[in-house]
Amino acid sequence: MRTFRSRTRTRTPRIPGERRMLVAMAVDATGSGMYVPFSLVFFHHVTGLSFATVGLVLTVVGLLGLGALPIAGAAVDRYGAQRVQLLLYGVRGTGFLLYPFAHSLPAFAVVALATAFGERAFPAVQQSLIGEVAQGADGDRLQASSRALRNGGLGAGSLLASLIVGFGGNAGFTAAAWLNAASFVLAALLMRGVKAERRAPVAAEVLPSAGYRQVFADRPFLGLTAANFLNSLGYAALSVLFPLYITTWLRGPQALTGIAFTLNTVMCAAGGVVVAARVRSRGARRTRSAALGSVLFAAAFAAQIVLGTFRPGSGLVLAGALLLIVALYTLGELVHSPSAGALSVAAAPEALRGRYLAAYQLSWSLSAALAPSLFTALMAVDGRLPWGVLVVTSLVAAAIVVRLERVLPGGAVRVIPAGRGVRVAVATG
């Protein structure tokens, strides 16, 4: 009996409704994984339009979709993150339901624009929801779980789509689109069973009427956003710079790109929660652990410069070195992502959390838009140059976060022990 009790005390208490949230995240990610890894091919097959047309439309609507962020942020502050999230699930699900019927250019552009609004706004809204349902270490744990499920779900969805297309041919792409739409419906149904309890703002807090003026006047939070922009360039490197670097500068086989992606995905899915829990158990400040993740990024990028200088002729040596670098890079991601995400949520005033996190999410979107042109321009000069730039941006980001430590709210910098300040319940009707 004593042994049983001691084990019970050591178990991390779950937030009521947490299982439903995590399952919804996994379902959402699995559906998205059915098209994210090969979006151009996917949309070409489900719409019948040319690759050039699909690529142009996706670029334009992706930029226009950034306009959804401030709108979604204001809606979260007024109506709550859960209501906005359910609306976005509906928009995204409807979009993928209609894609197979959007064979003309105008129809595809309209559906793609609506879906882009939902896709661009969703991460900021989900971050806001995590802030509503959990505080302190619970929030950090949910951040880590969300990241791990995202990676695992994308990998599972990609594999599932490959099987569907392999057996169904072109019709398999339509099936994948509709299964993705169904995943959003299922995720929405699961999230309806979780009711976030928003606390009414007190007099000492800023009121929603302050709007984005308050966000842009908050210099510490803008500093966090700037640091995240610098770090997000590093996140973009794996998908944008890494394949180009392998095939051109290192003259390695394209297969190494797939192996690197697989290693990153497996490490993130299997180790995300464990690494984040280890960081929390050591009592690290969120600012320090986020900075440590940035330093690990810089070390991985510096290793790429060394590898690109020697350029080993042996394929086995090259593959081994690249995988070690990817493992180091992924470790930086596992340390940085949960702490940085929880820091941004905790640093935002509750009454304006939606607007704050919409502004923060803009740093991710801008880096995603800038990274391809920046990396290719630098690669044209020297294959090692973009990695050198990333070393600098990562170290500057780490320095910014550490410097902001003294001006950020204490509750954002230091992790409150799990189990305190929980504000979520399972809906009963």
XYZ file of C-alpha atoms in Angstrom:
429
model
C 0.000 0.000 0.000
C 2.828 2.377 0.856
C 4.546 1.628 -2.397
C 1.372 2.388 -4.316
C 0.946 5.751 -2.595
C 4.517 6.825 -3.217
C 4.147 6.088 -6.910
C 0.895 8.004 -7.053
C 2.510 11.128 -5.620
C 5.260 11.123 -8.258
C 2.867 11.025 -11.201
C 2.203 14.323 -12.931
C -1.480 15.224 -12.500
C -3.363 15.649 -15.729
C -5.453 18.681 -16.543
C -9.152 17.736 -16.814
C -9.885 17.326 -20.525
C -6.196 17.049 -21.406
C -6.546 13.674 -23.118
C -9.216 15.044 -25.462
C -7.001 17.994 -26.332
C -3.991 15.800 -27.073
C -6.000 13.375 -29.198
C -7.441 16.332 -31.133
C -3.922 17.660 -31.757
C -2.775 14.250 -32.988
C -5.775 13.883 -35.314
C -5.254 17.393 -36.714
C -1.540 16.757 -37.337
C -2.171 13.388 -38.986
C -4.658 14.964 -41.383
C -2.251 17.781 -42.215
C 0.524 15.248 -42.812
C -1.449 13.906 -45.752
C -0.597 16.949 -47.859
C 2.107 19.084 -46.194
C 5.146 17.043 -47.393
C 4.075 17.237 -51.071
C 1.664 20.163 -51.260
C 2.369 21.133 -54.883
C 1.805 17.586 -56.141
C -1.217 17.210 -53.883
C -3.015 20.340 -55.095
C -2.050 19.679 -58.713
C -3.828 16.330 -58.589
C -6.922 17.364 -56.628
C -7.572 20.478 -58.766
C -6.221 19.469 -62.171
C -4.343 22.789 -62.522
C -0.694 23.048 -63.632
C 2.165 23.054 -61.144
C 3.073 26.636 -62.068
C -0.492 27.838 -61.455
C -0.785 25.980 -58.176
C 2.559 27.332 -56.967
C 1.692 30.926 -57.860
C -1.737 30.755 -56.204
C -0.335 29.194 -53.028
C 2.352 31.881 -52.761
C -0.098 34.749 -53.225
C -2.790 33.418 -50.904
C -0.122 32.506 -48.338
C 0.944 36.151 -48.155
C -2.656 37.373 -48.111
C -3.423 34.854 -45.401
C -1.171 36.781 -43.016
C -4.050 39.254 -42.746
C -5.943 36.621 -40.754
C -3.551 36.909 -37.814
C -4.634 40.306 -36.433
C -8.295 39.434 -37.032
C -7.963 36.101 -35.231
C -6.079 37.721 -32.360
C -8.830 40.261 -31.780
C -11.496 37.541 -32.039
C -9.727 35.412 -29.411
C -9.645 38.323 -26.969
C -13.355 38.960 -27.490
C -14.853 35.482 -27.831
C -12.251 33.129 -26.365
C -9.711 30.878 -28.080
C -11.886 27.781 -28.143
C -14.703 29.363 -30.137
C -12.264 30.772 -32.673
C -10.450 27.446 -32.905
C -13.697 25.600 -33.661
C -14.494 28.160 -36.363
C -11.065 27.663 -37.938
C -11.508 23.896 -37.881
C -14.700 24.468 -39.867
C -12.989 26.760 -42.369
C -10.069 24.380 -42.899
C -12.308 21.321 -43.145
C -14.619 22.996 -45.666
C -11.633 24.052 -47.749
C -10.251 20.539 -48.115
C -13.729 19.183 -48.740
C -14.091 21.588 -51.689
C -10.596 21.343 -53.187
C -11.401 18.336 -55.442
C -14.215 20.392 -57.027
C -12.100 23.543 -57.564
C -10.831 22.805 -61.088
C -10.976 26.376 -62.390
C -8.412 28.994 -61.403
C -10.935 31.371 -59.722
C -12.516 28.542 -57.739
C -9.131 27.242 -56.583
C -7.988 30.763 -55.618
C -11.118 31.366 -53.506
C -10.912 28.024 -51.711
C -7.141 28.349 -51.220
C -7.501 31.876 -49.802
C -10.153 30.821 -47.286
C -8.083 27.798 -46.267
C -4.920 29.934 -45.995
C -6.722 32.252 -43.585
C -7.549 29.269 -41.416
C -4.081 27.722 -41.649
C -2.193 30.954 -40.891
C -4.362 31.906 -37.913
C -4.620 28.456 -36.331
C -1.215 28.197 -34.561
C -1.682 31.503 -32.706
C -5.200 30.504 -31.663
C -4.023 27.110 -30.405
C -1.258 28.797 -28.413
C -3.863 31.091 -26.882
C -6.005 28.090 -25.972
C -3.071 26.425 -24.212
C -2.655 29.653 -22.255
C -6.325 29.558 -21.266
C -6.370 25.946 -20.088
C -3.007 25.628 -18.327
C -0.516 27.685 -16.384
C 3.028 27.184 -15.149
C 4.637 23.796 -15.714
C 1.333 22.445 -17.070
C 1.620 24.906 -19.942
C 5.213 23.861 -20.668
C 4.146 20.214 -20.656
C 1.316 20.891 -23.098
C 3.685 22.842 -25.340
C 6.082 19.881 -25.451
C 3.245 17.391 -26.034
C 1.818 19.556 -28.809
C 5.172 19.699 -30.586
C 5.759 15.954 -30.237
C 2.269 15.102 -31.492
C 2.665 17.536 -34.380
C 5.826 15.788 -35.576
C 4.483 12.299 -35.008
C 1.170 13.130 -36.681
C 2.813 14.685 -39.729
C 4.960 11.588 -40.160
C 2.009 9.229 -39.758
C -0.153 11.296 -42.114
C 2.558 11.362 -44.764
C 2.934 7.584 -44.576
C -0.842 7.099 -44.703
C -1.161 9.380 -47.738
C 1.629 7.507 -49.506
C -0.239 4.222 -48.995
C -3.558 5.717 -50.126
C -2.045 7.251 -53.265
C -0.047 4.091 -53.941
C -3.200 1.956 -53.974
C -5.672 4.520 -55.308
C -3.619 6.453 -57.858
C -4.945 9.928 -58.625
C -8.176 9.123 -56.800
C -6.060 8.633 -53.705
C -5.286 12.361 -53.616
C -8.996 13.146 -53.460
C -9.429 10.561 -50.707
C -6.537 12.157 -48.792
C -8.150 15.602 -49.120
C -11.449 14.341 -47.742
C -9.749 12.400 -44.960
C -7.949 15.600 -43.989
C -11.301 17.413 -43.929
C -12.691 14.619 -41.747
C -9.719 14.971 -39.389
C -10.636 18.608 -38.751
C -14.244 17.636 -38.017
C -13.148 14.937 -35.576
C -10.662 17.278 -33.891
C -13.405 19.904 -33.505
C -15.773 17.369 -31.935
C -13.085 16.374 -29.459
C -12.319 19.979 -28.566
C -16.002 20.720 -27.958
C -15.717 18.403 -24.979
C -13.150 20.707 -23.344
C -14.330 24.000 -21.917
C -11.716 26.618 -21.107
C -12.582 28.901 -18.209
C -11.415 32.422 -19.010
C -10.720 34.660 -16.037
C -12.241 38.119 -16.173
C -9.537 40.828 -16.342
C -8.942 42.739 -13.127
C -8.316 46.434 -12.817
C -4.538 46.042 -12.846
C -4.624 44.321 -16.228
C -4.854 45.962 -19.588
C -8.321 45.964 -21.142
C -9.075 44.514 -24.598
C -10.026 48.007 -25.775
C -6.298 48.837 -25.783
C -6.060 46.727 -28.941
C -2.819 46.293 -30.863
C -1.545 49.647 -29.590
C -0.684 47.925 -26.325
C 1.059 45.073 -28.137
C 3.309 47.367 -30.150
C 4.054 49.453 -27.054
C 5.241 46.402 -25.111
C 8.965 46.511 -25.879
C 9.944 43.354 -23.924
C 7.368 41.285 -25.807
C 8.453 42.781 -29.129
C 11.976 41.754 -28.160
C 10.764 38.185 -27.661
C 9.076 38.320 -31.058
C 12.260 39.598 -32.708
C 14.294 36.820 -31.069
C 11.759 34.267 -32.299
C 12.052 35.632 -35.837
C 15.815 35.047 -35.718
C 15.324 31.532 -34.341
C 12.573 30.673 -36.807
C 15.055 31.207 -39.658
C 16.950 28.304 -38.104
C 13.802 26.206 -37.977
C 13.261 26.883 -41.694
C 16.782 25.675 -42.507
C 15.932 21.974 -42.214
C 13.255 22.065 -44.905
C 14.634 24.825 -47.163
C 18.418 25.062 -46.851
C 19.392 21.527 -45.887
C 18.240 19.756 -49.124
C 19.869 22.432 -51.301
C 23.114 22.297 -49.327
C 23.364 18.505 -49.538
C 22.825 18.222 -53.268
C 24.806 21.262 -54.463
C 27.598 22.201 -52.058
C 28.258 18.779 -50.500
C 27.333 16.859 -53.685
C 25.656 14.206 -51.586
C 22.762 11.902 -52.529
C 19.241 13.292 -52.304
C 18.303 10.305 -50.160
C 20.170 11.897 -47.257
C 17.501 14.599 -47.123
C 14.778 12.050 -46.447
C 16.907 10.299 -43.834
C 17.583 13.619 -42.094
C 13.877 14.486 -42.034
C 13.033 11.057 -40.657
C 15.640 11.356 -37.886
C 14.344 14.809 -36.920
C 10.731 13.640 -36.899
C 11.424 10.506 -34.846
C 13.539 12.383 -32.289
C 10.923 15.127 -31.917
C 8.048 12.666 -31.590
C 9.834 10.298 -29.205
C 11.920 12.697 -27.165
C 9.977 15.964 -27.090
C 8.065 15.365 -23.878
C 10.991 13.626 -22.154
C 13.529 16.381 -22.870
C 11.088 19.129 -21.894
C 10.292 17.330 -18.620
C 14.003 16.978 -17.877
C 14.534 20.695 -18.453
C 11.591 21.563 -16.152
C 12.776 19.162 -13.438
C 16.080 21.001 -13.260
C 14.260 24.245 -12.525
C 15.647 26.083 -15.550
C 14.172 29.472 -16.277
C 12.288 29.538 -19.542
C 14.571 32.286 -20.819
C 17.706 30.269 -20.041
C 16.442 27.034 -21.582
C 15.256 28.878 -24.698
C 18.681 30.512 -24.952
C 20.350 27.114 -24.527
C 18.306 25.783 -27.427
C 19.485 28.708 -29.570
C 23.114 27.990 -28.639
C 22.659 24.339 -29.650
C 21.254 25.561 -32.976
C 24.349 27.737 -33.445
C 26.623 24.780 -32.697
C 24.844 22.647 -35.309
C 25.079 25.414 -37.895
C 28.788 25.932 -37.133
C 29.297 22.184 -37.638
C 27.746 22.541 -41.090
C 30.381 25.147 -41.927
C 33.147 22.755 -40.826
C 31.616 19.924 -42.850
C 31.227 22.197 -45.869
C 34.858 23.230 -45.626
C 36.311 19.708 -45.610
C 33.619 18.089 -47.811
C 34.562 14.432 -47.188
C 34.618 12.272 -50.278
C 33.423 9.180 -48.456
C 29.653 8.836 -48.613
C 29.614 6.963 -45.309
C 31.568 9.691 -43.512
C 29.387 12.390 -45.034
C 26.169 10.620 -44.022
C 27.408 9.984 -40.490
C 28.509 13.597 -40.012
C 25.236 14.961 -41.368
C 23.132 12.753 -39.105
C 25.158 13.797 -36.053
C 24.578 17.429 -36.989
C 20.849 16.817 -37.458
C 20.725 15.094 -34.058
C 22.401 18.136 -32.445
C 20.033 20.474 -34.295
C 17.018 18.433 -33.155
C 18.220 18.497 -29.553
C 18.285 22.287 -29.819
C 14.716 22.181 -31.126
C 13.578 19.950 -28.260
C 15.092 22.293 -25.677
C 14.072 25.572 -27.320
C 10.553 25.003 -28.621
C 8.547 24.223 -25.435
C 10.289 26.896 -23.363
C 10.033 29.616 -26.013
C 6.386 28.807 -26.718
C 5.422 28.784 -23.038
C 7.410 31.993 -22.470
C 5.473 33.848 -25.170
C 2.125 32.655 -23.780
C 2.996 33.515 -20.176
C 4.422 36.939 -21.098
C 1.185 38.019 -22.788
C -1.453 39.788 -20.615
C -4.477 37.518 -20.381
C -6.963 40.122 -21.609
C -4.916 40.633 -24.797
C -3.380 37.194 -25.195
C -4.966 36.645 -28.592
C -3.517 39.836 -30.047
C -0.123 39.267 -28.450
C 0.220 35.737 -29.805
C -1.026 36.809 -33.235
C 1.845 39.317 -33.337
C 4.243 36.612 -32.137
C 3.022 34.172 -34.795
C 3.768 36.790 -37.441
C 7.481 36.225 -36.794
C 7.073 32.583 -37.881
C 5.139 33.537 -41.007
C 7.598 36.234 -42.066
C 10.585 33.944 -41.659
C 8.849 31.242 -43.705
C 8.279 33.765 -46.493
C 11.800 35.207 -46.337
C 13.873 32.048 -45.850
C 13.775 30.599 -49.424
C 14.981 33.789 -51.134
C 17.512 34.600 -48.376
C 19.076 31.147 -48.308
C 19.285 30.750 -52.085
C 20.875 34.210 -52.465
C 23.514 33.410 -49.843
C 24.131 29.960 -51.322
C 24.888 31.582 -54.667
C 27.850 33.340 -53.032
C 29.172 30.466 -50.899
C 27.501 27.323 -49.604
C 28.763 27.984 -46.085
C 27.555 31.578 -45.931
C 23.896 30.891 -44.961
C 25.083 28.693 -42.102
C 27.347 31.495 -40.923
C 24.405 33.890 -40.938
C 22.348 31.374 -38.957
C 25.121 31.014 -36.359
C 24.955 34.783 -35.825
C 21.146 34.973 -35.749
C 20.922 32.086 -33.254
C 23.493 33.602 -30.886
C 21.899 37.048 -31.125
C 18.505 35.485 -30.343
C 19.968 33.771 -27.273
C 21.499 37.054 -26.079
C 18.222 38.933 -26.579
C 16.186 36.425 -24.568
C 18.654 36.392 -21.678
C 18.812 40.188 -21.641
C 15.004 40.417 -21.560
C 14.894 38.201 -18.482
C 14.986 41.135 -16.051
C 12.139 43.058 -17.717
C 9.731 40.202 -18.474
C 7.051 39.240 -15.921
C 8.464 36.964 -13.231
C 5.685 34.437 -13.769
C 6.718 34.138 -17.417
C 10.410 33.622 -16.716
C 10.089 31.099 -13.885
C 7.982 27.958 -14.176
C 5.167 27.562 -11.645
C 5.011 23.940 -10.384
C 2.487 21.709 -12.155
C -1.028 21.516 -10.776
C -1.394 25.185 -9.837
C -3.634 27.612 -11.660
C -5.399 25.043 -13.797
C -8.422 26.550 -15.533
C -10.065 23.900 -17.718
C -12.980 21.527 -17.306
C -14.753 18.911 -19.352
C -17.996 20.191 -20.763
C -21.009 18.234 -19.644
C -23.624 19.484 -22.036
